[in-house]
Short mmCIF file of C-alpha atoms in Angstrom, two decimals:
data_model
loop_
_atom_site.label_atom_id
_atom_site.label_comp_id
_atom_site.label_asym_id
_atom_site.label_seq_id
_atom_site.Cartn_x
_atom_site.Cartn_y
_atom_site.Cartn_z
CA UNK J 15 0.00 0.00 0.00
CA UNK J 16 1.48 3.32 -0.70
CA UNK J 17 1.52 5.79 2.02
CA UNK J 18 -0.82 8.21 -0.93
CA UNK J 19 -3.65 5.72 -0.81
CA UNK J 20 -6.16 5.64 1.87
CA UNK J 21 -7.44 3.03 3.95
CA UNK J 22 -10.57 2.84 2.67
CA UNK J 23 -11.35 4.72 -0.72
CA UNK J 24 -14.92 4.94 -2.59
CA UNK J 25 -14.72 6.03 -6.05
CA UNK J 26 -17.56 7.24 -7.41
CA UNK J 27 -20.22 5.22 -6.32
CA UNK J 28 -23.35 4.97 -8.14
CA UNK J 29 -25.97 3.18 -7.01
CA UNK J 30 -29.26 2.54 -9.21
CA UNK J 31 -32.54 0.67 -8.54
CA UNK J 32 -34.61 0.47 -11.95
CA UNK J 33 -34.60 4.56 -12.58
CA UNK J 34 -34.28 5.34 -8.58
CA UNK J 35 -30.75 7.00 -7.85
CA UNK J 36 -29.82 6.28 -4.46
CA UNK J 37 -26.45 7.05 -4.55
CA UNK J 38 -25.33 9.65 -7.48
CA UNK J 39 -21.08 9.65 -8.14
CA UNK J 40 -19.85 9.17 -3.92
CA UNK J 41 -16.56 9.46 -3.23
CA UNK J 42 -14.84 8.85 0.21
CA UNK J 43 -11.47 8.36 1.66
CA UNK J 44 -11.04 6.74 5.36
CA UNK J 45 -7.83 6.96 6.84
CA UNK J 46 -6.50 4.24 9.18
CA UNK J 47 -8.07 4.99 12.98
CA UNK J 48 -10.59 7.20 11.78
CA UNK J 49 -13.74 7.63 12.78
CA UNK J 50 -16.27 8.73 10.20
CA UNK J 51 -20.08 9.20 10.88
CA UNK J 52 -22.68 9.37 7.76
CA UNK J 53 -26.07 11.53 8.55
CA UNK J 54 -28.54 12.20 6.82
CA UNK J 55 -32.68 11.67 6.15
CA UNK J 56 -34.05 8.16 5.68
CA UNK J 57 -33.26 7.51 2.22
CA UNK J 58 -30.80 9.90 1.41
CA UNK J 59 -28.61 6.54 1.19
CA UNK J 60 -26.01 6.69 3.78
CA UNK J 61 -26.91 3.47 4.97
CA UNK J 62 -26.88 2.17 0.77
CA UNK J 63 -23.16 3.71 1.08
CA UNK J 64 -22.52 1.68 3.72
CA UNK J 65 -23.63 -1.51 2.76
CA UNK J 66 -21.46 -0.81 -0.20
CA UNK J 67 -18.58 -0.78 1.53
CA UNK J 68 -18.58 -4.72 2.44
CA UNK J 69 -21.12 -4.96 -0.44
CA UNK J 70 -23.86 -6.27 0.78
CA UNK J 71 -25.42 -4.12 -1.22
CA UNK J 72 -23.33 -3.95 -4.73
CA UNK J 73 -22.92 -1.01 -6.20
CA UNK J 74 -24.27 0.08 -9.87
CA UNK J 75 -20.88 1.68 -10.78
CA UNK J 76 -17.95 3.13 -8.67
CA UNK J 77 -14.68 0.86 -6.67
CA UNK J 78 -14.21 0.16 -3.33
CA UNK J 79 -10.93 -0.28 -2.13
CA UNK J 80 -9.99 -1.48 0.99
CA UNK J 81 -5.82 -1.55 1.69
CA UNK J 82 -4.96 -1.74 -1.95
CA UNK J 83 -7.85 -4.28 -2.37
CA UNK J 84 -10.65 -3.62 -4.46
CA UNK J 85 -13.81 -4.92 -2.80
CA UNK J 86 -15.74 -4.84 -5.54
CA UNK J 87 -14.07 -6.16 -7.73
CA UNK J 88 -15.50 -7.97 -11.33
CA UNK J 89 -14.58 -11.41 -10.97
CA UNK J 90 -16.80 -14.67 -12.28
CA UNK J 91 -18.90 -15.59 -9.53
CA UNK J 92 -16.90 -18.53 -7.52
CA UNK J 93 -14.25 -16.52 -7.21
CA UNK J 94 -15.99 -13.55 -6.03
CA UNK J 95 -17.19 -15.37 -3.61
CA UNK J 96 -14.14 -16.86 -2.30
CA UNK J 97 -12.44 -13.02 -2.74
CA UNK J 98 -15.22 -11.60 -0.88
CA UNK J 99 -15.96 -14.08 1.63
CA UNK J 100 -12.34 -13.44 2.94
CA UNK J 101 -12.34 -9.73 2.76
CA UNK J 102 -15.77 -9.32 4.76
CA UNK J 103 -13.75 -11.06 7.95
CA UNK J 104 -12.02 -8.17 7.80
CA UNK J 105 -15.36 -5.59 7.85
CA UNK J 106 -17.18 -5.78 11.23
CA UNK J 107 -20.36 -4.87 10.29
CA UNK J 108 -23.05 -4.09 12.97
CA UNK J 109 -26.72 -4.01 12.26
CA UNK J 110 -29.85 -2.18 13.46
CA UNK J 111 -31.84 -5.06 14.56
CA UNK J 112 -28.70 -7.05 15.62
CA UNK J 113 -29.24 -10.15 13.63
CA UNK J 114 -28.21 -12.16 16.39
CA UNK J 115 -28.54 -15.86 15.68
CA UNK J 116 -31.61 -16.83 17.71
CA UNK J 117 -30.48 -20.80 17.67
CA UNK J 118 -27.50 -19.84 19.31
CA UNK J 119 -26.13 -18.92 22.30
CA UNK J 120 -24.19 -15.88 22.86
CA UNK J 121 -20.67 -18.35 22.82
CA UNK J 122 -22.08 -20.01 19.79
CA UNK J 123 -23.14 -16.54 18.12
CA UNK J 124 -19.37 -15.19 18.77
CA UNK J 125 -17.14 -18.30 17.99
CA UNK J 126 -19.38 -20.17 14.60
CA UNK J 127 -17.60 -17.81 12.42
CA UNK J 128 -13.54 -17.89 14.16
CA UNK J 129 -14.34 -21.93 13.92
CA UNK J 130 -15.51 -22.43 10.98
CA UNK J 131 -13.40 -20.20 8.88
CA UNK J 132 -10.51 -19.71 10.93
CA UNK J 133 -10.16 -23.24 12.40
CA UNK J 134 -10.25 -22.24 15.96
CA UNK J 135 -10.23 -25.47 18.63
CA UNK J 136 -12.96 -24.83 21.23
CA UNK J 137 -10.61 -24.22 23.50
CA UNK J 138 -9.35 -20.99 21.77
CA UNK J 139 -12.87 -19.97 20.60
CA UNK J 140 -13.69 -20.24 24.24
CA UNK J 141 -11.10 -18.11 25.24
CA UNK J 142 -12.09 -15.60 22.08
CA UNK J 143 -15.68 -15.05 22.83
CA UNK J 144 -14.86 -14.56 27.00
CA UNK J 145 -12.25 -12.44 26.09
CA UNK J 146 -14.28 -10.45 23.24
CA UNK J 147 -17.76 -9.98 26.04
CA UNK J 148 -15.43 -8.67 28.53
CA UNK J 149 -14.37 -5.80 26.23
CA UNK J 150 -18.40 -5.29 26.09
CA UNK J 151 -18.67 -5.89 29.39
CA UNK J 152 -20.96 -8.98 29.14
CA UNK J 153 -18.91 -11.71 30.42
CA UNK J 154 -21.14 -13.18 32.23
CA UNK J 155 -23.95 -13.96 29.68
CA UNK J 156 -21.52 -16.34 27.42
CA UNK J 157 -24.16 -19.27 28.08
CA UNK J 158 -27.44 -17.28 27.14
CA UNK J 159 -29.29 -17.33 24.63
CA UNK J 160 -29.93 -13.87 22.75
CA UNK J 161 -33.90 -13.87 23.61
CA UNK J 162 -32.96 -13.58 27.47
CA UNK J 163 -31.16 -10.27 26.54
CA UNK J 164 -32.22 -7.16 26.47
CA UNK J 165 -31.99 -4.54 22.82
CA UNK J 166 -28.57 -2.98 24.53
CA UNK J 167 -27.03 -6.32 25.29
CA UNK J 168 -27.78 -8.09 22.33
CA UNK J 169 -26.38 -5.23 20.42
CA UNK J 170 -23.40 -5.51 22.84
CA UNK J 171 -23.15 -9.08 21.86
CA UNK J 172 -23.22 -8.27 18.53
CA UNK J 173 -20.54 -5.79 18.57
CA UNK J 174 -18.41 -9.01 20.16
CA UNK J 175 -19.16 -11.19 17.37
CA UNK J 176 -18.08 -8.92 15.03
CA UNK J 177 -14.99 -7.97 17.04
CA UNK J 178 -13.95 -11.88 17.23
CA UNK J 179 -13.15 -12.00 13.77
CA UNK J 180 -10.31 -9.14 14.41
CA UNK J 181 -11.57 -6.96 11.69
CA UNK J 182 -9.58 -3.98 10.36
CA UNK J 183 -12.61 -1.76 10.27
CA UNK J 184 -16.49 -1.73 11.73
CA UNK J 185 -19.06 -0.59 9.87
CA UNK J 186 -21.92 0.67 12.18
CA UNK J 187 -25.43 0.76 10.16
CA UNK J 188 -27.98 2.25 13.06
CA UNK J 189 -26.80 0.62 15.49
CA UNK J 190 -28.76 2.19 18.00
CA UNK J 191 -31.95 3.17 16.34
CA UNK J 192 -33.65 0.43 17.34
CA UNK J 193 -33.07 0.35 21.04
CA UNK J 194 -34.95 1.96 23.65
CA UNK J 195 -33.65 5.86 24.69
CA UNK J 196 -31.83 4.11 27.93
CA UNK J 197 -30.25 1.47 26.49
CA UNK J 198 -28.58 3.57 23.96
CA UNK J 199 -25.82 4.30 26.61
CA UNK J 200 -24.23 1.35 26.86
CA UNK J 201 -23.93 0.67 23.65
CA UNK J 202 -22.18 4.28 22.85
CA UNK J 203 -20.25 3.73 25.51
CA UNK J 204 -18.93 0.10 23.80
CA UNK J 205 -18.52 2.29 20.70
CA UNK J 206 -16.67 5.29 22.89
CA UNK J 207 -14.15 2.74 24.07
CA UNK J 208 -13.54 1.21 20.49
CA UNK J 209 -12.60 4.75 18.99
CA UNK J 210 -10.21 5.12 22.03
CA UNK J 211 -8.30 1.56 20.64
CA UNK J 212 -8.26 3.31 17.40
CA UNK J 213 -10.65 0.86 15.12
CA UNK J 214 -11.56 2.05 12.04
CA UNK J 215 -15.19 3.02 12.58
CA UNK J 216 -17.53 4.25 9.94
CA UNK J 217 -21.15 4.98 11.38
CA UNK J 218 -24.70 5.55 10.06
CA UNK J 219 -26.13 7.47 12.68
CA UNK J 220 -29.22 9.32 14.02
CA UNK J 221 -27.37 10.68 17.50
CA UNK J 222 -26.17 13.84 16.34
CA UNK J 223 -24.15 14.23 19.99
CA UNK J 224 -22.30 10.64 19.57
CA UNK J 225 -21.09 12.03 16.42
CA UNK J 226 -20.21 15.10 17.49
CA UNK J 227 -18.18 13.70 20.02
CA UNK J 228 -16.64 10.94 18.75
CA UNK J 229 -15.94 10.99 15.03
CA UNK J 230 -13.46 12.48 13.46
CA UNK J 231 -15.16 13.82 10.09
CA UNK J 232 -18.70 14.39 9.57
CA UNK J 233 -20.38 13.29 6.18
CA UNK J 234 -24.41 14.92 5.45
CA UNK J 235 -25.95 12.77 3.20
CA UNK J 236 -29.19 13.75 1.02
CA UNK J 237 -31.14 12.51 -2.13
CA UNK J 238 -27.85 10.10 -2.92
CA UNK J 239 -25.07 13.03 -2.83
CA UNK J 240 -22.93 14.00 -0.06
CA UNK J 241 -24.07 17.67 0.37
CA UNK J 242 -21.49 18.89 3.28
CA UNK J 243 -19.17 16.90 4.49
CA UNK J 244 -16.19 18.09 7.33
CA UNK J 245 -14.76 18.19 10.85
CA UNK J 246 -17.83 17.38 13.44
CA UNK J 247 -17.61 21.01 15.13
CA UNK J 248 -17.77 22.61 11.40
CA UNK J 249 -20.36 20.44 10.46
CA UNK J 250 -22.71 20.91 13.33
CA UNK J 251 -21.85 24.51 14.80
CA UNK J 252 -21.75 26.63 10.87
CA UNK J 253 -22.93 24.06 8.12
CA UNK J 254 -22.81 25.47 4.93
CA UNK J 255 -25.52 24.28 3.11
CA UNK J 256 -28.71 25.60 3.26
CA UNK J 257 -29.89 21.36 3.43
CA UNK J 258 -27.73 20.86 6.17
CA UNK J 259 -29.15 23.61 8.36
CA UNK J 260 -32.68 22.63 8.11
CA UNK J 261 -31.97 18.98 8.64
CA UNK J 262 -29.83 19.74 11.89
CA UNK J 263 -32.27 22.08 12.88
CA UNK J 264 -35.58 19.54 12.76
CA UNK J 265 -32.94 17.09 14.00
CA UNK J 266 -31.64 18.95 17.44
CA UNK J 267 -35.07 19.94 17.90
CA UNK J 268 -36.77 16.69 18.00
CA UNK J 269 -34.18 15.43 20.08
CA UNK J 270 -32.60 17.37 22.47
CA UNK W 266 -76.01 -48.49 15.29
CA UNK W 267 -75.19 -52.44 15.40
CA UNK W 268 -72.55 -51.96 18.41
CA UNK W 269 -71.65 -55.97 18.30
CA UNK W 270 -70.98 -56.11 14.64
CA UNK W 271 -68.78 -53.76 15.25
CA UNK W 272 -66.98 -55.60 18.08
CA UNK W 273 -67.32 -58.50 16.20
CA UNK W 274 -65.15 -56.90 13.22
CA UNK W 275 -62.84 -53.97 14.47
CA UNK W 276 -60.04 -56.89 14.91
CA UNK W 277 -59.86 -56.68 11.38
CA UNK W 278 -60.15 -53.01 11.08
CA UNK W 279 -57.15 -52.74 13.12
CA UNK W 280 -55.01 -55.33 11.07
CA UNK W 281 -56.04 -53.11 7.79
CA UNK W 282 -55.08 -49.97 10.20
CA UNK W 283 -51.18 -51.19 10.10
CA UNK W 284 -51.44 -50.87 6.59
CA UNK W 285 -52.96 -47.78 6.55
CA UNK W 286 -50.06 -46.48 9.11
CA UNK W 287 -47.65 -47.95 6.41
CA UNK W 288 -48.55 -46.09 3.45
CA UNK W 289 -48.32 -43.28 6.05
CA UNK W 290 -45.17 -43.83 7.09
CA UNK W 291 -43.77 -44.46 3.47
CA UNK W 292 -45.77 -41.73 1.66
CA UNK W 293 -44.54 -39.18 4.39
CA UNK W 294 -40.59 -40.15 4.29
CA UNK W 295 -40.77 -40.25 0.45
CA UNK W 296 -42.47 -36.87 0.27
CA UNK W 297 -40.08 -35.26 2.69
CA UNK W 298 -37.48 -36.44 0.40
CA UNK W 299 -39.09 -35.12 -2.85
CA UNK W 300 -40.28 -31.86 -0.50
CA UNK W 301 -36.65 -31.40 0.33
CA UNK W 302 -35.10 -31.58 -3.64
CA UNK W 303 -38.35 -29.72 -4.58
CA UNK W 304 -37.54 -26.93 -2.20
CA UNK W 305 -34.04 -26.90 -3.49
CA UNK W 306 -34.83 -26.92 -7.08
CA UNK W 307 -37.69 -23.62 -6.28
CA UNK W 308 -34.77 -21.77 -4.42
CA UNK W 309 -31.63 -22.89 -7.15
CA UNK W 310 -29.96 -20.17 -8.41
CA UNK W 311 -30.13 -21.80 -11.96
CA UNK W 312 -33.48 -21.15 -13.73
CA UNK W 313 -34.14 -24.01 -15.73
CA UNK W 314 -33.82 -26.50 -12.21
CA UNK W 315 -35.98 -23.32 -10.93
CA UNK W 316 -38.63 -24.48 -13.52
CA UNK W 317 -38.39 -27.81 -12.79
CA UNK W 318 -39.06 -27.34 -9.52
CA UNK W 319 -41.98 -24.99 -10.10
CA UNK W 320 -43.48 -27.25 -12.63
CA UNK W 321 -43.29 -30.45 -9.97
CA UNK W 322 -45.38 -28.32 -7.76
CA UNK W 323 -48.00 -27.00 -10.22
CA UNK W 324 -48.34 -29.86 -12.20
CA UNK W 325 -48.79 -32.11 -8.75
CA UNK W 326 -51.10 -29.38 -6.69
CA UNK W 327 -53.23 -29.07 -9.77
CA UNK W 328 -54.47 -32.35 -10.63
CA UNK W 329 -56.52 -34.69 -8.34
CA UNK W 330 -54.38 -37.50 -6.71
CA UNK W 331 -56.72 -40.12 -7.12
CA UNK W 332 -56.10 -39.16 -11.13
CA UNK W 333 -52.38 -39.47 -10.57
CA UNK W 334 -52.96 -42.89 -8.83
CA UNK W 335 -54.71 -44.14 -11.53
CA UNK W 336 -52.38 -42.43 -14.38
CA UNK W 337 -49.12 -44.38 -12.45
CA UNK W 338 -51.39 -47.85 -11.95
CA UNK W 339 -53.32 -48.04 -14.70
CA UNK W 340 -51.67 -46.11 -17.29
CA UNK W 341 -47.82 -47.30 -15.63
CA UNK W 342 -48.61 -51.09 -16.84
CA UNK W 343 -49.70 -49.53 -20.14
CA UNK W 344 -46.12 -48.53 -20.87
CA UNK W 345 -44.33 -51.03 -19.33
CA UNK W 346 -43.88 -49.86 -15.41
CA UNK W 347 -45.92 -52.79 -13.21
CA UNK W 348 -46.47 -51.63 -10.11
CA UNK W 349 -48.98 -53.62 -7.21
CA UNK W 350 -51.21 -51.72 -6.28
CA UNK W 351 -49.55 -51.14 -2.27
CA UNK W 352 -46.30 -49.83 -4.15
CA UNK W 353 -47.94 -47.66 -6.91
CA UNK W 354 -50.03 -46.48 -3.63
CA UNK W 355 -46.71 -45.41 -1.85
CA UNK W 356 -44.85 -43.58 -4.90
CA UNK W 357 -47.98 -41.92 -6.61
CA UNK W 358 -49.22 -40.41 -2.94
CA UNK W 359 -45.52 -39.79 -1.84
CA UNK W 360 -45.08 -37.87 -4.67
CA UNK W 361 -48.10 -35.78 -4.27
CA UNK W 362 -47.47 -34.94 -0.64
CA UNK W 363 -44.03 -33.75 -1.42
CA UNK W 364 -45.14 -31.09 -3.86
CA UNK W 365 -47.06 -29.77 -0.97
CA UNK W 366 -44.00 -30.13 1.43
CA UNK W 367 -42.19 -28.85 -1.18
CA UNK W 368 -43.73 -25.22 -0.75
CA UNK W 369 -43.96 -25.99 3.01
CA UNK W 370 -40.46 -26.23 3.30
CA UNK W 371 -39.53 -23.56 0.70
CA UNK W 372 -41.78 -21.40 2.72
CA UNK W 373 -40.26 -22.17 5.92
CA UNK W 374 -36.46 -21.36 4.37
CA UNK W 375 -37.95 -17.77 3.01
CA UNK W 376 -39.28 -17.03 6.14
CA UNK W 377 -36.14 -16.98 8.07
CA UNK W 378 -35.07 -13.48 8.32
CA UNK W 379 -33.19 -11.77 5.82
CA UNK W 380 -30.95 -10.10 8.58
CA UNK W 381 -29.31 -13.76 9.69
CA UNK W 382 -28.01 -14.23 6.00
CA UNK W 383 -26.78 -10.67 5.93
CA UNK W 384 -25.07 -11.04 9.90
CA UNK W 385 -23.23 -14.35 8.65
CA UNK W 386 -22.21 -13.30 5.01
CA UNK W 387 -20.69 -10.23 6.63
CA UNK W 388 -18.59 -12.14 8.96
CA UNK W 389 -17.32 -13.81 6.15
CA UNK W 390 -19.52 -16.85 5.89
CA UNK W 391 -20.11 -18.30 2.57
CA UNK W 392 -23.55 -18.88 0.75
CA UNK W 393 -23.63 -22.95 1.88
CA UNK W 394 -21.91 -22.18 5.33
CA UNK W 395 -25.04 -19.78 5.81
CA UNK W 396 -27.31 -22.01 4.98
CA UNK W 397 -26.74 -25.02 7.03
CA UNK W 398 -25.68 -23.00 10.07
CA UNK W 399 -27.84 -20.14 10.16
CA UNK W 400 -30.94 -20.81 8.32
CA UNK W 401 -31.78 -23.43 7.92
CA UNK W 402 -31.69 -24.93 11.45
CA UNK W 403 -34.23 -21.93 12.04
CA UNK W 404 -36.30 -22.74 8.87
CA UNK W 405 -36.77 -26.41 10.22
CA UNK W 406 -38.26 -25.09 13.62
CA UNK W 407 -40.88 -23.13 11.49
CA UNK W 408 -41.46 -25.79 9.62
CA UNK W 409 -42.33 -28.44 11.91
CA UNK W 410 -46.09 -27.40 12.21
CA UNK W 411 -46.98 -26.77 8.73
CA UNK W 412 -45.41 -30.28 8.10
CA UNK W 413 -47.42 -31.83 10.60
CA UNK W 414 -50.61 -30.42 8.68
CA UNK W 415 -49.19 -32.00 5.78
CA UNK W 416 -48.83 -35.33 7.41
CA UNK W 417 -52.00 -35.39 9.04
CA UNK W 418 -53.29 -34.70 5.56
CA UNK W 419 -51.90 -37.38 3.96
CA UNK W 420 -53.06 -39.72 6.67
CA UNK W 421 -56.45 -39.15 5.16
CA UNK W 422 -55.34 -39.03 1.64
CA UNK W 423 -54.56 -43.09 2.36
CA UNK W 424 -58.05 -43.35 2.13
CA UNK W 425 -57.87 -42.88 -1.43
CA UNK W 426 -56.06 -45.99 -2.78
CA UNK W 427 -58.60 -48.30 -1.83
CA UNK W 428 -59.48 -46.80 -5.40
CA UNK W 429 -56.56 -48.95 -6.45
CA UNK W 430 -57.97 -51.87 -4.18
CA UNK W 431 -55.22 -51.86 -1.51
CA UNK W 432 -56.51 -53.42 1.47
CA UNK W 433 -56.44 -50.37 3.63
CA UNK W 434 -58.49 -49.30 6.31
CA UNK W 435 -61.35 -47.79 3.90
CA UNK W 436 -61.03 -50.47 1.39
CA UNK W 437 -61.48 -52.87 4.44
CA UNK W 438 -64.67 -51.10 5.70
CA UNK W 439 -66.16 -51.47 2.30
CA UNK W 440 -65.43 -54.64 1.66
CA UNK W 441 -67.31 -55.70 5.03
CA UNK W 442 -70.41 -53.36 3.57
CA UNK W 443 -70.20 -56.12 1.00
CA UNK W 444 -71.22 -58.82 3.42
CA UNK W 445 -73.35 -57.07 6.11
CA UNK W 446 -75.19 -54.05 4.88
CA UNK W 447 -74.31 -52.11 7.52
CA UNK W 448 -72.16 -48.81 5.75
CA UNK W 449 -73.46 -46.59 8.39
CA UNK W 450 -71.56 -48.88 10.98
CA UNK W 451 -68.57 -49.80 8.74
CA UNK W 452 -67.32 -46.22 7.89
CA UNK W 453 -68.62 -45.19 11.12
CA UNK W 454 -65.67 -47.60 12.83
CA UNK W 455 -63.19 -46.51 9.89
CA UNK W 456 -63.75 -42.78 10.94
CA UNK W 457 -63.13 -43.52 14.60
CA UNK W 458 -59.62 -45.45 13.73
CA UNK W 459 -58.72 -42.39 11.54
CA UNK W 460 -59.66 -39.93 14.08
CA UNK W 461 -57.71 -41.82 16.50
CA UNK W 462 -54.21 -41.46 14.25
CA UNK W 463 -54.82 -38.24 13.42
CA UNK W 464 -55.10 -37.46 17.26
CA UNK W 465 -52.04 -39.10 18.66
CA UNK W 466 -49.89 -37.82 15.79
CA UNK W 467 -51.16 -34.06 16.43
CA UNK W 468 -50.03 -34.58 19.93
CA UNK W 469 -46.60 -36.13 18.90
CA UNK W 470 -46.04 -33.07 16.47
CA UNK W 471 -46.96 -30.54 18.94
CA UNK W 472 -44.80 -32.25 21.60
CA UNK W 473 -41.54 -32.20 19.11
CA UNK W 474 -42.46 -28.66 18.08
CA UNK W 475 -42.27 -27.82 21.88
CA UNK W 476 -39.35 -29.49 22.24
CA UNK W 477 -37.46 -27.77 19.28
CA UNK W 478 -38.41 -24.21 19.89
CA UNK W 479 -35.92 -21.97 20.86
CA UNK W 480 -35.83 -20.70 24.42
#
């Protein structure tokens, strides 16, 4: 990798379905330990962007690199799979409803995927999912099943199962939209502590004060184009853009 | 209601029952396997086993089964395939019940939530690994109960190859018609031996669903 390229780079992403343009010509550069939150109205396609990233959702035209690596990439189909299947154990990706596997416990959730495609003993898969709760500060729920957890725990848990794969980057898509107001704490606070180890974080978010406080660049998404995108304290304190003002406005209001 | 010719004869109503739980048995394992390849061939990713699949179903759910029994008896010896009547009973109904299982089971796979595929492909999971690890061990908990329905369906269904003279429980009851003139009290006894398998299996499915739910 030379030291000119980013981490992560998006070049010009385009994103079609039928004649709908959810994301028109996106570009983005990440930098290694940066954290990077995307806001914007539902369907302005920050969370399209996203999914591009890893993509679950492909993308219509544009690259996605990732080290040097082009995610993306056009390849016939078995070996996209095998070229994508390996890169996505290195893209945490975090969900809105948590997509926790129900059939599993919380050890099974964390250690199916280090076992299966990393060839972990049980032993060391053990040892990987108590070690990866305790950094979310559920250690002692290893033998429960995700239905006897509450919205902030499961999340927690999912945070650890993406974690135990040891992935360079997390992708955050709403992660705490779906919990209740209370429980949105302790999941921040999971999040808070990852930024302070550095991880490569890009977030879809609705909490305008987690991203103020925690990310390092601010993009405002809306109608598939990044309108404004800068430093959090630019972006929130003087945005530029006439879009950007009215959304923060009916955003702060309703919230705070 | 002629209660002591029925004592007299439900000894033989019970021997015709064990064949009737037979072509049960048989029918039901043979359309779980042609339910399971069906579902497969509905959810391939190559369109022409797609079609296959699709036509199975259709061709199967639209036509009567007593008309497929006859086509594979009658017809089969026409062109060579001579089946008795117990085994043409067991392939023509167990292929019937599977295109019903078939959208059972391909319902049960689409119902699993589209969030588990996308948690395990992210984590690096591949199409196969997703399957038999993530959904489908939740698509076979949904499925148990619709299956059941299936089964207790094709308990009844039996019935129909005493059309092909199999000496099952309704060809039994009216073969003893024949000799006593009593149909009220012959079906009568035939509907209370039915009733009574379609009871204890109900409670054996609803015990293994129980069992297999999640916590």
């Amino acid at each position: 990798m030379s030291p000119t390229q980013p981490f992560i780079n998006i070049r010009h992403a385009k994103k079609n379905y039928g004649d709908l343009e959810v994301l028109k010509d996106i570009s983005l550069q990440v930098e290694k330990g940066q954290i990077v939150a995307i806001i914007g109205p539902s369907g302005s396609g920050k969370s399209t962007l996203l999914r591009a990233i890893n993509d679950l959702d492909s993308l219509t035209e544009g690259e996605v690199w990732l080290e040097g690596m082009q995610v993306n990439k056009k390849l016939p189909t078995r070996q996209y799979e095998k070229h994508i299947n390996k890169l996505r154990q290195e893209i945490g990706m975090v969900f809105q409803h948590f997509n926790l596997f129900p059939h599993l416990t919380v050890r099974e959730n964390i250690t199916l995927a280090p076992k299966m495609l990393k060839g972990l003993s049980n032993a060391n898969a053990n040892k990987l999912a108590q070690e990866q709760l305790e950094r979310v500060g559920l250690g002692d729920r290893i033998d429960y099943y995700p239905s006897q957890l509450s919205g902030g725990q499961k999340q927690r848990v999912a945070i650890a199962r993406a974690l135990a794969m040891k992935p360079k980057v997390m992708l955050f898509d709403e992660a705490t939209s779906s919990l209740d107001p209370e429980l949105v704490e302790e999941v921040n606070l999971v999040m808070k502590q990852l930024a302070k180890e550095n991880m490569t974080m890009i977030i879809v978010t609705h909490e305008m004060a987690f991203a103020q406080s925690v990310c390092d660049k601010v993009l405002f998404m809306d109608q598939g184009v990044v309108v404004e995108e800068g430093l959090p304290e630019i972006i929130f304190k003087t945005p530029q853009h006439e879009r950007t003002k009215s959304f923060l406005a009916n955003h702060l209001n309703g919230r705070f | 209601m002629d209660i002591d010719l029925m004592l007299r004869v439900y000894p033989y109503f019970l021997e015709a029952t064990l064949i009737t739980i037979q072509l049960a048995v048989l029918t039901v394992v043979l359309g779980l396997i042609c339910g399971a390849l069906g579902a497969a061939a509905r959810l391939s990713g190559n369109k022409y086993i797609r079609f296959l699949g699709a036509t199975y179903v259709s061709v199967i759910r639209g036509t009567p089964a007593l008309i497929q029994l006859f086509i594979l008896y009658y017809g089969g010896s026409q062109v060579g395939i001579n089946l008795d009547a117990f085994e043409a009973g067991v392939i023509g109904l167990g292929f019937n019940i599977g295109a019903y299982m078939t959208e059972t089971i391909r319902g049960a796979i689409i119902a699993v939530d589209k969030g588990q595929v996308e948690a395990s492909r992210t984590l690096g999971m591949s199409k196969s690994q997703t399957l038999i690890k993530v959904v489908l061990p939740q698509a076979a908990r949904l499925m148990i109960r619709p299956l059941g329905v299936n089964i207790n369906a094709q308990i009844k269904a039996t019935a129909l190859v005493s059309a092909i003279s199999v000496v099952e429980l309704t060809y039994t009851a009216q073969r003893y018609i024949g000799s006593t003139y009593k149909p009220f009290e012959m079906f009568f006894l035939a509907g209370v031996i039915y009733l009574a398998l379609i009871y204890v299996t109900s409670l054996l499915i609803s015990w293994f669903d129980r069992k297999a739910q999640i916590k």
